[in-house]
């Protein structure tokens, strides 16, 4: 491991703050917001967020993929759609990290066209700025990253490994070599 970027304590503080911002946003709403977790990376974030959020909400999930190894391929595949009709509802999209912006802008457009929700709020735990290709800003974000570093842990994976690590870190060459070996076995 090269460096721990966010400890679990720091993550929890960040998630609590995001939960408060969302509570504030929906406290006088006439409709129940639908929190849509983007599988699989946003799962730990979504679980903690709904635990801290005080208010009614409905959970749903959507799955897309664009990453292979340590880089975004830029091609998005929709692997799993929503399981509820969200026409005229308030959607809150929960994402682990925005990198190029391709995934979230695709999702936003897709959900808008297919379901015509009343509103879409984009929430990301991490906002990685340097490789942004699409003009996209999250409405609510946790931590802004100014360096282009590949991170794992707390949902973020290297070829599916490390999602279960409770903190976020930068892997070093040894980690990557070990994981590559493991993945071959
Ligand atoms: P984007 O489409 O380039 O914005 O990429 C967003 C998706 O790529 C996220 O949902 C993550 O699943 C993945 N991703 C982006 N950066 C990282 C990283 O540093 N580590 C692991 N996955 C990442
Ligand atoms: Mg993701």
XYZ file of N, CA and C and ligand atoms in Angstrom:
579
model
N 0.842 -1.196 0.000
C 0.000 0.000 0.000
C 0.877 1.246 0.000
N 0.569 2.168 -0.911
C 1.365 3.393 -1.006
C 0.928 4.396 0.056
N -0.395 4.550 0.172
C -0.877 5.631 1.042
C -2.370 5.446 1.317
N -2.780 5.655 2.570
C -4.212 5.681 2.863
C -4.721 7.085 2.558
N -5.710 7.173 1.698
C -6.233 8.483 1.294
C -7.351 8.936 2.233
N -8.202 7.982 2.621
C -9.284 8.278 3.566
C -9.457 7.114 4.529
N -9.358 7.383 5.808
C -9.598 6.342 6.813
C -11.102 6.112 6.904
N -11.480 5.021 7.548
C -12.916 4.762 7.687
C -13.594 5.860 8.515
N -12.885 6.392 9.518
C -13.444 7.484 10.335
C -13.726 8.709 9.462
N -12.783 9.035 8.599
C -12.974 10.195 7.710
C -14.121 9.946 6.737
N -14.218 8.712 6.263
C -15.317 8.369 5.347
C -16.653 8.548 6.070
N -16.743 8.028 7.296
C -18.012 8.100 8.040
C -18.429 9.555 8.272
N -17.473 10.411 8.618
C -17.777 11.835 8.825
C -18.322 12.458 7.540
N -17.683 12.107 6.432
C -18.105 12.634 5.133
C -19.516 12.163 4.780
N -19.786 10.878 5.018
C -21.095 10.316 4.672
C -22.192 10.933 5.549
N -21.873 11.179 6.828
C -22.855 11.824 7.721
C -23.206 13.227 7.210
N -22.195 13.950 6.756
C -22.422 15.308 6.248
C -23.300 15.263 4.992
N -23.043 14.296 4.126
C -23.852 14.163 2.905
C -25.297 13.804 3.257
N -25.467 12.921 4.253
C -26.822 12.526 4.681
C -27.589 13.758 5.157
N -26.920 14.624 5.903
C -27.558 15.860 6.418
C -27.976 16.769 5.261
N -27.101 16.906 4.262
C -27.423 17.763 3.114
C -28.659 17.231 2.386
N -28.752 15.904 2.285
C -29.907 15.307 1.602
C -31.179 15.453 2.449
N -31.038 15.312 3.765
C -32.199 15.509 4.655
C -32.760 16.911 4.477
N -31.844 17.876 4.464
C -32.216 19.278 4.301
C -32.965 19.470 2.981
N -32.450 18.834 1.936
C -33.031 18.980 0.608
C -34.452 18.412 0.518
N -34.700 17.305 1.213
C -35.999 16.628 1.045
C -36.948 16.768 2.236
N -36.563 17.562 3.239
C -37.368 17.567 4.474
C -38.801 18.054 4.271
N -39.041 18.964 3.331
C -40.409 19.445 3.127
C -41.031 18.899 1.842
N -40.446 17.834 1.319
C -40.922 17.326 0.032
C -42.234 16.568 0.177
N -43.077 16.655 -0.850
C -44.357 15.934 -0.853
C -44.198 14.506 -1.365
N -42.967 14.159 -1.818
C -42.754 12.801 -2.341
C -41.559 12.159 -1.649
N -41.566 10.850 -1.585
C -40.445 10.112 -1.015
C -39.323 10.012 -2.049
N -38.107 10.445 -1.705
C -37.020 10.337 -2.681
C -36.612 8.884 -2.918
N -36.146 8.604 -4.119
C -35.670 7.259 -4.446
C -34.158 7.307 -4.596
N -33.468 6.630 -3.704
C -32.010 6.595 -3.738
C -31.583 5.445 -4.650
N -30.882 5.782 -5.714
C -30.456 4.772 -6.684
C -28.945 4.558 -6.551
N -28.562 3.425 -6.014
C -27.141 3.099 -5.873
C -26.605 2.539 -7.179
N -25.430 3.017 -7.575
C -24.810 2.514 -8.800
C -23.893 1.345 -8.422
N -24.341 0.139 -8.798
C -23.597 -1.084 -8.461
C -22.330 -1.191 -9.290
N -21.269 -1.858 -8.742
C -21.251 -2.340 -7.383
C -20.520 -1.373 -6.465
N -19.820 -0.421 -7.079
C -18.919 0.443 -6.323
C -19.568 1.265 -5.221
N -20.822 1.674 -5.422
C -21.447 2.573 -4.460
C -22.099 1.844 -3.284
N -21.985 0.514 -3.262
C -22.693 -0.262 -2.239
C -22.325 0.106 -0.799
N -21.043 0.147 -0.420
C -20.719 0.524 0.961
C -21.181 1.945 1.298
N -21.007 2.857 0.354
C -21.427 4.252 0.538
C -22.939 4.330 0.727
N -23.677 3.641 -0.123
C -25.142 3.631 -0.049
C -25.603 3.071 1.297
N -24.988 1.977 1.724
C -25.384 1.354 2.996
C -25.196 2.306 4.163
N -24.051 2.999 4.200
C -23.797 3.943 5.291
C -24.703 5.166 5.169
N -24.894 5.637 3.956
C -25.709 6.837 3.734
C -27.161 6.628 4.189
N -27.759 5.504 3.825
C -29.165 5.286 4.213
C -29.291 5.049 5.721
N -28.213 4.586 6.310
C -28.198 4.384 7.769
C -28.205 5.734 8.486
N -27.487 6.710 7.962
C -27.402 8.030 8.608
C -28.562 8.944 8.225
N -29.195 8.694 7.094
C -30.267 9.570 6.599
C -31.517 9.416 7.459
N -31.978 10.525 8.019
C -33.196 10.455 8.838
C -34.367 10.959 8.000
N -35.226 10.048 7.597
C -36.359 10.399 6.754
C -36.725 9.188 5.920
N -37.876 9.256 5.278
C -38.293 8.140 4.436
C -37.525 8.167 3.124
N -37.200 6.993 2.648
C -36.597 6.882 1.318
C -36.895 5.508 0.758
N -36.772 5.400 -0.554
C -36.922 4.115 -1.228
C -35.580 3.816 -1.881
N -35.145 2.564 -1.805
C -33.858 2.202 -2.404
C -34.047 1.421 -3.692
N -33.228 1.728 -4.651
C -33.183 0.920 -5.867
C -31.729 0.912 -6.348
N -31.459 0.056 -7.319
C -30.079 -0.073 -7.803
C -30.062 -0.163 -9.310
N -28.949 0.312 -9.857
C -28.741 0.201 -11.295
C -27.291 -0.237 -11.456
N -26.991 -0.958 -12.516
C -25.600 -1.386 -12.690
C -25.090 -1.069 -14.083
N -23.953 -0.408 -14.115
C -23.274 -0.133 -15.373
C -21.805 -0.490 -15.181
N -21.099 -0.624 -16.285
C -19.661 -0.841 -16.131
C -18.916 -0.118 -17.228
N -17.749 0.401 -16.882
C -16.933 1.084 -17.886
C -15.452 0.880 -17.620
N -15.139 0.369 -16.439
C -13.733 0.278 -16.039
C -13.171 -1.111 -16.256
N -11.901 -1.151 -16.687
C -11.185 -2.423 -16.744
C -9.803 -2.174 -16.186
N -9.403 -2.914 -15.183
C -8.103 -2.677 -14.559
C -8.076 -1.315 -13.905
N -7.122 -0.479 -14.296
C -6.985 0.822 -13.640
C -7.410 1.985 -14.540
N -8.109 1.700 -15.640
C -8.522 2.798 -16.523
C -9.935 2.622 -17.047
N -10.605 3.746 -17.269
C -11.953 3.747 -17.807
C -11.885 3.431 -19.303
N -12.774 2.547 -19.791
C -12.759 2.208 -21.212
C -13.549 3.236 -22.021
N -14.407 3.989 -21.351
C -15.206 4.993 -22.048
C -16.464 4.423 -22.682
N -16.571 3.097 -22.705
C -17.773 2.463 -23.257
C -18.620 1.960 -22.090
N -19.880 2.406 -22.051
C -20.731 2.070 -20.910
C -21.686 0.941 -21.280
N -21.772 -0.050 -20.409
C -22.763 -1.107 -20.582
C -23.764 -1.023 -19.450
N -25.057 -1.036 -19.784
C -26.085 -1.110 -18.752
C -26.292 -2.583 -18.432
N -25.984 -2.973 -17.203
C -26.068 -4.393 -16.844
C -27.326 -4.726 -16.067
N -27.847 -3.725 -15.335
C -29.073 -3.945 -14.571
C -29.832 -2.636 -14.481
N -31.109 -2.680 -14.830
C -31.948 -1.476 -14.812
C -32.655 -1.351 -13.457
N -33.356 -0.253 -13.238
C -34.144 -0.070 -12.019
C -35.232 -1.124 -11.948
N -35.730 -1.376 -10.731
C -36.823 -2.346 -10.624
C -38.143 -1.672 -10.290
N -38.155 -0.315 -10.202
C -39.409 0.396 -9.942
C -39.588 1.480 -11.002
N -40.846 1.844 -11.253
C -41.099 2.937 -12.181
C -40.938 4.247 -11.405
N -40.083 5.117 -11.897
C -39.770 6.323 -11.129
C -40.235 7.593 -11.846
N -41.224 7.428 -12.723
C -41.760 8.603 -13.423
C -42.294 9.625 -12.410
N -41.918 10.877 -12.606
C -42.337 11.989 -11.736
C -41.804 11.924 -10.304
N -40.862 11.028 -10.063
C -40.295 10.918 -8.706
C -38.989 11.712 -8.614
N -38.518 11.878 -7.383
C -37.225 12.542 -7.165
C -36.150 11.479 -7.005
N -35.253 11.420 -7.990
C -34.176 10.423 -7.962
C -32.915 11.018 -7.359
N -32.262 10.217 -6.539
C -30.961 10.614 -5.990
C -29.977 9.535 -6.411
N -29.086 9.868 -7.318
C -28.139 8.866 -7.804
C -26.913 8.869 -6.919
N -26.584 7.690 -6.406
C -25.489 7.543 -5.453
C -24.322 6.833 -6.145
N -23.207 7.551 -6.296
C -22.053 6.998 -7.003
C -20.825 7.049 -6.095
N -19.904 6.117 -6.299
C -18.683 6.107 -5.480
C -17.713 7.203 -5.901
N -17.488 7.325 -7.216
C -16.466 8.257 -7.684
C -16.795 8.742 -9.099
N -16.541 9.997 -9.363
C -16.627 10.519 -10.736
C -15.205 10.718 -11.223
N -14.889 10.141 -12.372
C -13.541 10.263 -12.928
C -13.641 11.064 -14.234
N -13.863 10.397 -15.359
C -14.039 11.141 -16.616
C -15.416 11.812 -16.666
N -16.379 11.268 -15.917
C -17.736 11.800 -15.920
C -18.651 11.063 -16.880
N -18.072 10.152 -17.656
C -18.832 9.440 -18.688
C -19.993 8.635 -18.088
N -19.717 7.887 -17.037
C -20.731 7.001 -16.448
C -21.948 7.776 -15.952
N -21.698 8.799 -15.126
C -22.824 9.526 -14.546
C -23.597 10.331 -15.579
N -22.906 10.881 -16.570
C -23.655 11.664 -17.546
C -24.494 10.743 -18.430
N -23.959 9.547 -18.701
C -24.749 8.547 -19.433
C -25.977 8.155 -18.625
N -25.756 7.846 -17.336
C -26.855 7.410 -16.474
C -27.931 8.479 -16.340
N -27.487 9.700 -16.157
C -28.430 10.802 -15.976
C -29.327 10.932 -17.211
N -28.674 10.884 -18.376
C -29.410 11.007 -19.630
C -30.368 9.829 -19.839
N -29.864 8.631 -19.558
C -30.653 7.413 -19.720
C -31.899 7.458 -18.837
N -31.706 7.794 -17.564
C -32.823 7.805 -16.614
C -33.825 8.905 -16.972
N -33.296 10.041 -17.376
C -34.138 11.159 -17.778
C -35.064 10.774 -18.930
N -34.471 10.168 -19.959
C -35.235 9.835 -21.159
C -36.189 8.676 -20.910
N -35.708 7.636 -20.244
C -36.536 6.445 -20.065
C -37.665 6.644 -19.051
N -37.376 7.344 -17.931
C -38.363 7.389 -16.843
C -39.013 8.751 -16.610
N -38.409 9.809 -17.139
C -38.907 11.164 -16.872
C -39.216 11.425 -15.400
N -38.199 11.333 -14.573
C -38.398 11.647 -13.152
C -38.632 13.153 -12.979
N -39.148 13.556 -11.809
C -39.358 14.989 -11.548
C -38.018 15.691 -11.371
N -37.081 15.000 -10.712
C -35.758 15.593 -10.524
C -34.702 14.510 -10.407
N -33.459 14.890 -10.707
C -32.330 13.982 -10.504
C -31.262 14.735 -9.720
N -30.878 14.175 -8.596
C -29.795 14.754 -7.797
C -28.603 13.810 -7.880
N -27.448 14.337 -8.280
C -26.247 13.496 -8.394
C -25.402 13.621 -7.134
N -25.145 12.478 -6.509
C -24.337 12.464 -5.297
C -23.128 11.567 -5.516
N -21.937 12.065 -5.225
C -20.753 11.214 -5.321
C -19.906 11.361 -4.068
N -19.348 10.252 -3.620
C -18.465 10.317 -2.454
C -17.164 11.011 -2.830
N -16.607 10.626 -3.992
C -15.336 11.194 -4.433
C -15.485 11.859 -5.784
N -14.839 12.991 -5.931
C -14.874 13.712 -7.199
C -13.428 13.872 -7.671
N -13.040 12.985 -8.634
C -11.657 12.993 -9.133
C -11.594 13.895 -10.356
N -10.953 15.012 -10.237
C -11.037 16.072 -11.247
C -10.162 15.928 -12.501
N -8.900 15.470 -12.391
C -7.949 15.658 -13.504
C -8.333 15.081 -14.866
N -9.079 13.951 -14.886
C -9.365 13.325 -16.189
C -10.782 13.587 -16.699
N -11.449 14.610 -16.140
C -12.828 14.880 -16.532
C -12.921 15.193 -18.024
N -13.799 14.418 -18.724
C -13.976 14.608 -20.168
C -15.297 15.282 -20.462
N -16.259 15.013 -19.561
C -17.622 15.484 -19.781
C -17.876 16.622 -18.803
N -18.599 17.627 -19.235
C -18.911 18.752 -18.359
C -20.001 18.326 -17.386
N -19.585 17.827 -16.240
C -20.552 17.271 -15.299
C -20.130 17.598 -13.875
N -21.051 18.120 -13.087
C -20.786 18.407 -11.678
C -21.808 17.666 -10.834
N -21.340 17.048 -9.756
C -22.274 16.434 -8.823
C -22.969 17.549 -8.051
N -24.223 17.305 -7.638
C -24.942 18.292 -6.829
C -24.438 18.264 -5.399
N -24.121 17.064 -4.924
C -23.588 16.906 -3.570
C -22.376 15.995 -3.661
N -21.254 16.431 -3.087
C -20.076 15.570 -3.150
C -19.355 15.504 -1.815
N -18.615 14.403 -1.648
C -17.873 14.204 -0.411
C -16.538 14.890 -0.462
N -15.577 14.274 -1.123
C -14.195 14.750 -1.146
C -13.771 14.994 -2.596
N -13.113 16.127 -2.828
C -12.569 16.428 -4.160
C -11.115 15.986 -4.217
N -10.766 15.242 -5.277
C -9.388 14.777 -5.458
C -8.764 15.557 -6.604
N -7.636 16.176 -6.340
C -7.013 17.001 -7.385
C -5.951 16.233 -8.160
N -5.532 15.063 -7.633
C -4.513 14.275 -8.336
C -5.148 13.086 -9.031
N -4.568 12.695 -10.148
C -5.058 11.517 -10.839
C -4.428 10.265 -10.260
N -5.049 9.726 -9.222
C -4.523 8.526 -8.589
C -5.573 7.436 -8.640
N -5.104 6.216 -8.879
C -6.023 5.084 -8.880
C -6.218 4.612 -7.441
N -7.468 4.589 -6.996
C -7.781 4.272 -5.601
C -8.566 2.976 -5.492
N -8.411 2.294 -4.379
C -9.238 1.113 -4.103
C -9.723 1.155 -2.654
N -10.736 0.319 -2.381
C -11.301 0.210 -1.040
C -12.642 0.908 -0.948
N -13.444 0.515 0.038
C -14.767 1.086 0.283
C -15.582 1.137 -1.023
N -15.655 -0.013 -1.677
C -16.439 -0.130 -2.913
C -15.600 -0.032 -4.182
N -14.514 0.735 -4.115
C -13.664 0.890 -5.305
C -12.813 -0.365 -5.482
N -12.748 -0.856 -6.726
C -12.098 -2.146 -6.944
C -10.947 -2.082 -7.927
N -10.100 -3.098 -7.838
C -9.152 -3.393 -8.906
C -9.570 -4.755 -9.444
N -10.165 -4.794 -10.618
C -10.720 -6.036 -11.182
C -11.492 -6.848 -10.141
N -12.388 -6.173 -9.440
C -13.314 -6.738 -8.443
C -12.691 -6.971 -7.064
N -11.387 -6.809 -6.924
C -10.769 -6.987 -5.609
C -10.838 -5.679 -4.815
N -10.815 -5.817 -3.500
C -10.681 -4.671 -2.564
C -11.960 -3.913 -2.231
N -13.090 -4.287 -2.799
C -14.313 -3.536 -2.509
C -14.652 -3.587 -1.017
N -14.236 -4.663 -0.351
C -14.603 -4.874 1.053
C -13.654 -4.211 2.048
N -12.584 -3.589 1.567
C -11.656 -2.911 2.490
C -12.361 -1.664 3.044
N -12.351 -1.451 4.368
C -13.163 -0.356 4.929
C -12.601 1.057 4.765
N -11.398 1.193 4.230
C -10.817 2.524 4.001
C -10.391 2.629 2.528
N -9.985 3.816 2.102
C -9.614 4.028 0.694
C -8.114 4.284 0.603
N -7.453 3.530 -0.275
C -5.996 3.673 -0.372
C -5.487 3.588 -1.801
N -4.224 4.027 -1.966
C -3.547 3.919 -3.260
C -2.703 2.651 -3.228
N -2.970 1.707 -4.140
C -2.152 0.492 -4.145
C -0.759 0.771 -4.719
N 0.231 0.003 -4.288
C 1.567 0.152 -4.888
C 1.827 -0.983 -5.881
N 2.997 -0.972 -6.494
C 3.339 -1.971 -7.514
C 3.219 -3.396 -6.984
N 3.646 -3.595 -5.733
C 3.589 -4.939 -5.133
C 2.147 -5.435 -5.009
N 1.253 -4.533 -4.577
C -0.166 -4.902 -4.471
C -0.689 -5.351 -5.827
N -0.420 -4.529 -6.844
C -0.948 -4.823 -8.185
C -0.384 -6.146 -8.711
N 0.914 -6.376 -8.487
C 1.537 -7.632 -8.936
C 0.901 -8.828 -8.227
N 0.675 -8.670 -6.911
C 0.072 -9.760 -6.130
C -1.353 -10.041 -6.614
N -2.125 -8.977 -6.840
C -3.516 -9.161 -7.290
C -3.558 -9.772 -8.685
N -2.657 -9.342 -9.555
C -2.627 -9.906 -10.906
C -2.363 -11.404 -10.852
N -1.461 -11.788 -9.962
C -1.153 -13.209 -9.782
C -2.383 -13.954 -9.281
N -3.031 -13.361 -8.258
C -4.231 -13.962 -7.670
C -5.322 -14.152 -8.723
N -5.473 -13.142 -9.584
C -6.538 -13.182 -10.585
C -6.266 -14.264 -11.644
N -4.992 -14.595 -11.823
C -4.649 -15.633 -12.793
C -4.990 -17.016 -12.272
N -4.943 -17.156 -10.931
C -5.123 -18.511 -10.340
C -6.553 -19.019 -10.428
P -16.110 7.675 -15.166
O -17.151 7.159 -16.097
O -14.773 7.808 -15.853
O -16.492 8.928 -14.440
O -15.824 6.540 -14.117
C -16.649 6.277 -13.099
C -16.527 4.839 -12.654
O -15.206 4.317 -12.823
C -16.801 4.781 -11.184
O -18.131 4.441 -10.969
C -15.867 3.698 -10.689
O -16.537 2.468 -10.711
C -14.744 3.669 -11.676
N -13.533 4.364 -11.153
C -13.129 5.621 -11.416
N -11.983 5.934 -10.768
C -11.660 4.834 -10.056
C -10.572 4.516 -9.155
O -9.677 5.320 -8.834
N -10.589 3.255 -8.624
C -11.554 2.346 -8.910
N -12.586 2.596 -9.732
C -12.636 3.825 -10.305
Mg -18.859 2.793 -9.902
